[in-house]
PDB file of C-alpha atoms in Angstrom:
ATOM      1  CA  UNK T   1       0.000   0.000   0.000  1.00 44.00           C
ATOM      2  CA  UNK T   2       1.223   3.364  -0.834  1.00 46.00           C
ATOM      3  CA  UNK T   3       1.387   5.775   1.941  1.00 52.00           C
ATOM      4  CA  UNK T   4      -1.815   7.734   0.449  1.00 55.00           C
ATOM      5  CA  UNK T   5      -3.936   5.211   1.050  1.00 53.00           C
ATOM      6  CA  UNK T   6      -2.463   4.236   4.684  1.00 55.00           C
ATOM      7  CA  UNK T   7      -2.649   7.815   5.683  1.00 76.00           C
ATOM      8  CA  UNK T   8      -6.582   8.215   4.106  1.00 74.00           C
ATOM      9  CA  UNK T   9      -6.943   4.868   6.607  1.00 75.00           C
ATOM     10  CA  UNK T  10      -5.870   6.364   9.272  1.00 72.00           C
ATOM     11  CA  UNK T  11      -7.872   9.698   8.611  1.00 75.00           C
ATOM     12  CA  UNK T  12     -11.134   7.558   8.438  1.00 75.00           C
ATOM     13  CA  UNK T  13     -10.258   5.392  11.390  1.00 73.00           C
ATOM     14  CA  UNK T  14      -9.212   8.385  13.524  1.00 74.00           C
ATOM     15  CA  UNK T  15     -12.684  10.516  12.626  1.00 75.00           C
ATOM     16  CA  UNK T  16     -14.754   7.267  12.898  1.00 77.00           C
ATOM     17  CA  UNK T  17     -13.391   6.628  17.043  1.00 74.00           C
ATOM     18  CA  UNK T  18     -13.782  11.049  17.233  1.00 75.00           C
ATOM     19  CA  UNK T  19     -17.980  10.217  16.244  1.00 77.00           C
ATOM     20  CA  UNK T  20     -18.543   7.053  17.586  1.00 80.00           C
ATOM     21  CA  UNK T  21     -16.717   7.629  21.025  1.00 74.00           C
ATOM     22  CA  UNK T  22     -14.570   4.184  20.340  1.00 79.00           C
ATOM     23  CA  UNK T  23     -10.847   4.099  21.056  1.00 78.00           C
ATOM     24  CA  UNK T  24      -8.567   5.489  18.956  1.00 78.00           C
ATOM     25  CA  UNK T  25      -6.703   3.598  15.916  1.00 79.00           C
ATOM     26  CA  UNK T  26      -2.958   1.895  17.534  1.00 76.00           C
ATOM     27  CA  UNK T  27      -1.716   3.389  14.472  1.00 78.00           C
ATOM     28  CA  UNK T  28      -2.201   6.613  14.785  1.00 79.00           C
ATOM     29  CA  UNK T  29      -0.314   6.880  18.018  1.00 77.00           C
ATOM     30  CA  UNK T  30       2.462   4.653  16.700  1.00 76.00           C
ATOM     31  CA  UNK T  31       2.991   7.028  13.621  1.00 79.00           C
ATOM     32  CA  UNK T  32       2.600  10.022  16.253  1.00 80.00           C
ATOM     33  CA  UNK T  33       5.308   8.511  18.574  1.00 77.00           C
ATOM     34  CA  UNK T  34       7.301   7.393  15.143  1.00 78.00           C
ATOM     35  CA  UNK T  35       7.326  10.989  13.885  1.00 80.00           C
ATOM     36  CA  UNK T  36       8.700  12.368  17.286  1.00 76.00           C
ATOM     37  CA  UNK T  37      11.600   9.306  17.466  1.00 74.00           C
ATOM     38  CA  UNK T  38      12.472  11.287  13.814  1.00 76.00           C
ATOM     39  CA  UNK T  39      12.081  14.624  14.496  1.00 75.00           C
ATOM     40  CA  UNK T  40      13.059  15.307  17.896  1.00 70.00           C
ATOM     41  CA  UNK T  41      10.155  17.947  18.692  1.00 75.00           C
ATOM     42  CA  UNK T  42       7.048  17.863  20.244  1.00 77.00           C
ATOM     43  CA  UNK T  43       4.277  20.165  19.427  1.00 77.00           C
ATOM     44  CA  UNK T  44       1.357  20.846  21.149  1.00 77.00           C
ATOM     45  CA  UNK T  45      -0.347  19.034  18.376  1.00 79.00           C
ATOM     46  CA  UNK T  46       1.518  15.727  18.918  1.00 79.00           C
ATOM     47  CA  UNK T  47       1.213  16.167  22.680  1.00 77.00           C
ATOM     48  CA  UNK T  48      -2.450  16.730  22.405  1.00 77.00           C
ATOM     49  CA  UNK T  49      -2.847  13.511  20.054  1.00 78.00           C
ATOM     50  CA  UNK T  50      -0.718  10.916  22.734  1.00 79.00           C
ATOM     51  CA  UNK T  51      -2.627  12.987  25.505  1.00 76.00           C
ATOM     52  CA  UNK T  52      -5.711  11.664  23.712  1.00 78.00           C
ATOM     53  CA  UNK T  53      -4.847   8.388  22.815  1.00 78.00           C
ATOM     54  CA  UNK T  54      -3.951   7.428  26.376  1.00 77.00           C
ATOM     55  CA  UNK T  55      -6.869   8.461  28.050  1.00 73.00           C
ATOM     56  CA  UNK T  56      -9.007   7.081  25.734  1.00 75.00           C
ATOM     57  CA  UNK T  57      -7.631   4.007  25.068  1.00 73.00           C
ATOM     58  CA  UNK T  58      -6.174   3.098  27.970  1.00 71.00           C
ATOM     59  CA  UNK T  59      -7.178   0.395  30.787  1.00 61.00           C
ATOM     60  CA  UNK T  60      -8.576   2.187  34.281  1.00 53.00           C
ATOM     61  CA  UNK T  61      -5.769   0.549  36.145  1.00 46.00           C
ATOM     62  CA  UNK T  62      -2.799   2.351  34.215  1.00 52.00           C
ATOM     63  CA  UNK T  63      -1.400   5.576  35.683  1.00 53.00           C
ATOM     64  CA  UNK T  64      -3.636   8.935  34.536  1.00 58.00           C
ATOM     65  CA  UNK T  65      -1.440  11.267  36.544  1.00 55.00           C
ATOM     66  CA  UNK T  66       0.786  12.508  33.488  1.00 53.00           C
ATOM     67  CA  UNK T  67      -2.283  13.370  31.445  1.00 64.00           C
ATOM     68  CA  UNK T  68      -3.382  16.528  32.717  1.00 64.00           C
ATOM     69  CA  UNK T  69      -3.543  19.656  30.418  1.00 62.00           C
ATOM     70  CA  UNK T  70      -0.236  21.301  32.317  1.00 75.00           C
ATOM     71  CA  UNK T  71       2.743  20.184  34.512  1.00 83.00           C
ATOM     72  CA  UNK T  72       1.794  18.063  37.213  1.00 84.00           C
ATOM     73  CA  UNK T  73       4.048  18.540  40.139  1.00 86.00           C
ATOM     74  CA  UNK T  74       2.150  16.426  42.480  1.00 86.00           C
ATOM     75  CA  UNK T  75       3.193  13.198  40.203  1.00 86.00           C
ATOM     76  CA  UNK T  76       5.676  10.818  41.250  1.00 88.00           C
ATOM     77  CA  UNK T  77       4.972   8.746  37.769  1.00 88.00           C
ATOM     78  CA  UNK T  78       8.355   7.654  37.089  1.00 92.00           C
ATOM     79  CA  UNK T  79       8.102   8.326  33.013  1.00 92.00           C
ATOM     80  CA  UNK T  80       6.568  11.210  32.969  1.00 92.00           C
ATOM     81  CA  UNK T  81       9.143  12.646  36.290  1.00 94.00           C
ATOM     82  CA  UNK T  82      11.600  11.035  34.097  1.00 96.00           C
ATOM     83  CA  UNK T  83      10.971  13.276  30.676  1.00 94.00           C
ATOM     84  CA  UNK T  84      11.016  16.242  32.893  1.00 95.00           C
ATOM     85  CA  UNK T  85      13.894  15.588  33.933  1.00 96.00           C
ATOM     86  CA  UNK T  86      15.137  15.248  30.487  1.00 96.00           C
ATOM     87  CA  UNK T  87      13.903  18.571  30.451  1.00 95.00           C
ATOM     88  CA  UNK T  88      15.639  20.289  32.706  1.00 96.00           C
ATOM     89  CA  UNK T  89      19.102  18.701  31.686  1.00 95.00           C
ATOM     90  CA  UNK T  90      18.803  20.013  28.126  1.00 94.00           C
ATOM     91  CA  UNK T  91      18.241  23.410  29.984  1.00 94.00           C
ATOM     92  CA  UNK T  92      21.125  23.164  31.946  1.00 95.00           C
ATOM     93  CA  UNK T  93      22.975  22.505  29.352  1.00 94.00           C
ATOM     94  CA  UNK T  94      21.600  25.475  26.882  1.00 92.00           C
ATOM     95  CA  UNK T  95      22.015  27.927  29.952  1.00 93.00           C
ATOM     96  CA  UNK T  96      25.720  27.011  29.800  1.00 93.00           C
ATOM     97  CA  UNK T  97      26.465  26.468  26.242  1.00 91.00           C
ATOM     98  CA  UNK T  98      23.900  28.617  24.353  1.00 91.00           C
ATOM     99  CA  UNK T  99      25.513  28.169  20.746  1.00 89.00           C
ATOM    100  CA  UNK T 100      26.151  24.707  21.332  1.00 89.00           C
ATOM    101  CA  UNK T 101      25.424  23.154  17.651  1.00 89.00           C
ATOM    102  CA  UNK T 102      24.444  19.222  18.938  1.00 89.00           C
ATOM    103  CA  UNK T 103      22.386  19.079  22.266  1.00 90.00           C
ATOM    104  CA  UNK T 104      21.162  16.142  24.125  1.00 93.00           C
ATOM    105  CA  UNK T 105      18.207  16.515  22.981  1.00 90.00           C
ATOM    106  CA  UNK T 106      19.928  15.470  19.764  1.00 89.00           C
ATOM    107  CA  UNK T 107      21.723  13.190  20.387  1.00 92.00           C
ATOM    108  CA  UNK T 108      19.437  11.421  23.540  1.00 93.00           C
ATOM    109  CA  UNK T 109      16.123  12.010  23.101  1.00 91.00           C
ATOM    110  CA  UNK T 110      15.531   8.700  21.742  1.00 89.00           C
ATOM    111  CA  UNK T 111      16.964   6.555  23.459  1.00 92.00           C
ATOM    112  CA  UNK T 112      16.138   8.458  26.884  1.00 94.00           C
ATOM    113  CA  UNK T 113      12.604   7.945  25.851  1.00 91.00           C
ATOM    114  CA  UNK T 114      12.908   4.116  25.629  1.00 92.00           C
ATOM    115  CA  UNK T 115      15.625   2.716  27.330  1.00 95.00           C
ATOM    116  CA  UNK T 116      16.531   5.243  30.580  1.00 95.00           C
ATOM    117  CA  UNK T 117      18.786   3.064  32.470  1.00 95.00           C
ATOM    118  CA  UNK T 118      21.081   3.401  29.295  1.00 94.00           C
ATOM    119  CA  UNK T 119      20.847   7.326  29.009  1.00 94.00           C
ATOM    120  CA  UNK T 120      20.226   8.872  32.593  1.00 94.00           C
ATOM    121  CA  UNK T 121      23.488   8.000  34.389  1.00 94.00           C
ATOM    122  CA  UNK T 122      25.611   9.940  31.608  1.00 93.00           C
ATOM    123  CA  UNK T 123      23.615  12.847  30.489  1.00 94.00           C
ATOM    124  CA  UNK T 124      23.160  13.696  34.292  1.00 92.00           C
ATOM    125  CA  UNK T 125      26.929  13.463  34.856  1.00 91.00           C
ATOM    126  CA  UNK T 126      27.261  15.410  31.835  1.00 90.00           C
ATOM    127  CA  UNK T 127      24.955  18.334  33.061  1.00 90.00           C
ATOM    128  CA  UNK T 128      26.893  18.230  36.335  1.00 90.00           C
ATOM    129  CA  UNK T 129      30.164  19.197  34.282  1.00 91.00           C
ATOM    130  CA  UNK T 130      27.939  22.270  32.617  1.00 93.00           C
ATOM    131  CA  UNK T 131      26.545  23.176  36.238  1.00 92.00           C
ATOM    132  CA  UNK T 132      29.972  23.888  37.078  1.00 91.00           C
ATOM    133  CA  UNK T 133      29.979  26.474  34.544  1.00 91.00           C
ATOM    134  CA  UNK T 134      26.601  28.944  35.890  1.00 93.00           C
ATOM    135  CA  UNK T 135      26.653  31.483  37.204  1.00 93.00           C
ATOM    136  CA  UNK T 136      25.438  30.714  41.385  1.00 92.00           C
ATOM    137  CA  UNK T 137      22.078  31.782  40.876  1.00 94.00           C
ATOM    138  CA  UNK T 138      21.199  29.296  37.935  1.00 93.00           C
ATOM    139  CA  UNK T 139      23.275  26.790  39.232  1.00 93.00           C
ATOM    140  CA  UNK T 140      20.911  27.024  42.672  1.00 94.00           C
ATOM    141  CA  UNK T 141      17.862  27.265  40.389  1.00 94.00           C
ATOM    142  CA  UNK T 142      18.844  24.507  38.147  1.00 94.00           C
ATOM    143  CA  UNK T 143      20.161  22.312  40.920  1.00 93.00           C
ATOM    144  CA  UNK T 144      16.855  22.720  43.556  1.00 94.00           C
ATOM    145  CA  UNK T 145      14.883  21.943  40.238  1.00 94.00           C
ATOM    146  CA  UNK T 146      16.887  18.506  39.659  1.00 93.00           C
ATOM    147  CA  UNK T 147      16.972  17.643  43.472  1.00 92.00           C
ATOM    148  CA  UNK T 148      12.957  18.211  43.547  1.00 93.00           C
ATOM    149  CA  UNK T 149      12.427  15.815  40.530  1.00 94.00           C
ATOM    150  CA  UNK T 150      15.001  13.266  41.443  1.00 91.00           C
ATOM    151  CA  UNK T 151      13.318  13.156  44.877  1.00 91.00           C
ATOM    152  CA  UNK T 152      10.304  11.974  43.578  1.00 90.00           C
ATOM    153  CA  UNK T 153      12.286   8.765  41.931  1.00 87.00           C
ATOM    154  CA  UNK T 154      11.478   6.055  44.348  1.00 81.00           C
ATOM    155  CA  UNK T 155      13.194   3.076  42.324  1.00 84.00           C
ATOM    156  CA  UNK T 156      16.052   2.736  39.760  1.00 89.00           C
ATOM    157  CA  UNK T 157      16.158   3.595  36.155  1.00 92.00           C
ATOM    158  CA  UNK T 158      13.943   1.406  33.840  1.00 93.00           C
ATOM    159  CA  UNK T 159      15.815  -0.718  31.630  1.00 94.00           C
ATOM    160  CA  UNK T 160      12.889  -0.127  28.876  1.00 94.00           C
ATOM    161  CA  UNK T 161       9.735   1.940  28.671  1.00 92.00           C
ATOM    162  CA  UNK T 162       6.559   0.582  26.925  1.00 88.00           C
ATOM    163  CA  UNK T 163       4.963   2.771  24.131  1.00 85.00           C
ATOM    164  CA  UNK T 164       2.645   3.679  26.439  1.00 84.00           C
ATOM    165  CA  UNK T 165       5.013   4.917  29.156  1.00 89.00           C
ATOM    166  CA  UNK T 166       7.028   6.468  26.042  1.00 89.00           C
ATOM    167  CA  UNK T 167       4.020   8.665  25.703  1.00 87.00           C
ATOM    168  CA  UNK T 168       4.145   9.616  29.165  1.00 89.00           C
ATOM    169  CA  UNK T 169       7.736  10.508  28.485  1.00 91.00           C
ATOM    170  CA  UNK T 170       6.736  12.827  26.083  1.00 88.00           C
ATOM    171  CA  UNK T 171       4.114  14.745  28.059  1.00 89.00           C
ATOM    172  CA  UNK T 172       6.541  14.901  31.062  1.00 91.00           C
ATOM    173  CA  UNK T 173       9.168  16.600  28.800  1.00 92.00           C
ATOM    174  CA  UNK T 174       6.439  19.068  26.889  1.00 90.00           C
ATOM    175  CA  UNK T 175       5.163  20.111  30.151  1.00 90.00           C
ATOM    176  CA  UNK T 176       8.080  20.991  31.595  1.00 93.00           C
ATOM    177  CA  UNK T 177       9.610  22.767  28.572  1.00 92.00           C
ATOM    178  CA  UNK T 178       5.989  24.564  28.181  1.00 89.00           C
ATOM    179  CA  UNK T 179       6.686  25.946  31.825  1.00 87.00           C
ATOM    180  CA  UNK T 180       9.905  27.292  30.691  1.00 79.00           C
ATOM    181  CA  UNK T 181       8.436  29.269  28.135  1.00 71.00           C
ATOM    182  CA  UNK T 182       5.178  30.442  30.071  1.00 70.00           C
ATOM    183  CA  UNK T 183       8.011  31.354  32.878  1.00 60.00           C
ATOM    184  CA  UNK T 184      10.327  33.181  30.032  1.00 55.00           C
ATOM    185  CA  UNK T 185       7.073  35.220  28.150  1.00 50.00           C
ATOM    186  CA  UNK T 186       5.657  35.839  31.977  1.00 48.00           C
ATOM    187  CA  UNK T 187       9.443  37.718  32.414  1.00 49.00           C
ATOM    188  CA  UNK T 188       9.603  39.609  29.009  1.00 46.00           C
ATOM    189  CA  UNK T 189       6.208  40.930  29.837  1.00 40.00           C
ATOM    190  CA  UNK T 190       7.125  42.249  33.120  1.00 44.00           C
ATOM    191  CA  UNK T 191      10.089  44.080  31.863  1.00 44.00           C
ATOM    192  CA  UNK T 192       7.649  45.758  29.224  1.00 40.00           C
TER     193      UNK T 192
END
């Protein structure tokens, strides 16, 4: 099949569960998730589409408390503390290298998102080599933020995350970046 026809498919399938109130098509997150292993960015369109796909199509047992419209503090979901995390580290790291050409968001993203245990222990001793490097007020900030989220980690780095978990990954890591920017635009307008 050519990928007209799969993505007209899709289109049908997805509109058909929006009508009927049935869960969403698998594939539709899987292409989601696919198109964010390739491209490295999350939107608020692609956030809003996992954000959907989980809470529809979920099971009432799994974990809700990453799908909420903003950050979630409270949460001590290990994925979804775990992508803000990720957060945080590529914001370290931009605070202390601001023309750096290959972040860890680059390079990591990926394989943060589905296999932790691999990923965590060397981009966080990386970030502590660019903590050095702020100035004392951002490295308080930056290091109170990581102490608060590492504090809610009650267990060691997963080995893998399912695709589900992978979504709440994602949402973890939009949040937190989206508070960045609400934090930054909240500053600019004061100064106005």
């Amino acid at each position: 099949a050519n990928d007209k026809s799969v993505s007209l498919q899709l289109s049908g399938d997805t509109l058909r569960s929006i009508l009927t109130g049935q869960r969403y098509p698998a594939t539709l997150y899987q292409q989601t998730m696919l198109r964010l292993k390739v491209e490295r960015k999350i939107s608020r369109g692609k956030a809003a589409i996992i954000k959907a796909y989980l809470i529809r199509n979920m099971d009432e047992k799994l974990n809700k408390e990453g799908l909420t419209v903003k950050l979630n503090d409270e949460t001590t979901y290990q994925p979804y503390v775990l992508g803000r995390m990720f957060s945080v580290l590529e914001s370290i790291q931009q605070k202390a290298n601001p023309n750096i050409n290959v972040t860890i968001k680059d390079k990591y993203f990926t394989s943060a998102c589905s296999t932790p245990s691999t990923v965590f222990p060397m981009i966080t001793s990386l970030c502590e080599k660019y903590t050095r490097k702020l100035e004392p007020a951002n490295r308080i900030y930056f290091s109170n933020q990581l102490l608060n989220l590492t504090g809610k980690i009650n267990e060691s780095y997963p080995a893998h995350l399912s695709l589900y978990d992978q979504g709440i990954f994602q949402l973890g890591y939009y949040h937190q970046t989206q508070k960045k920017f609400e934090k930054n635009n909240t500053e600019k307008i004061e100064e106005e």
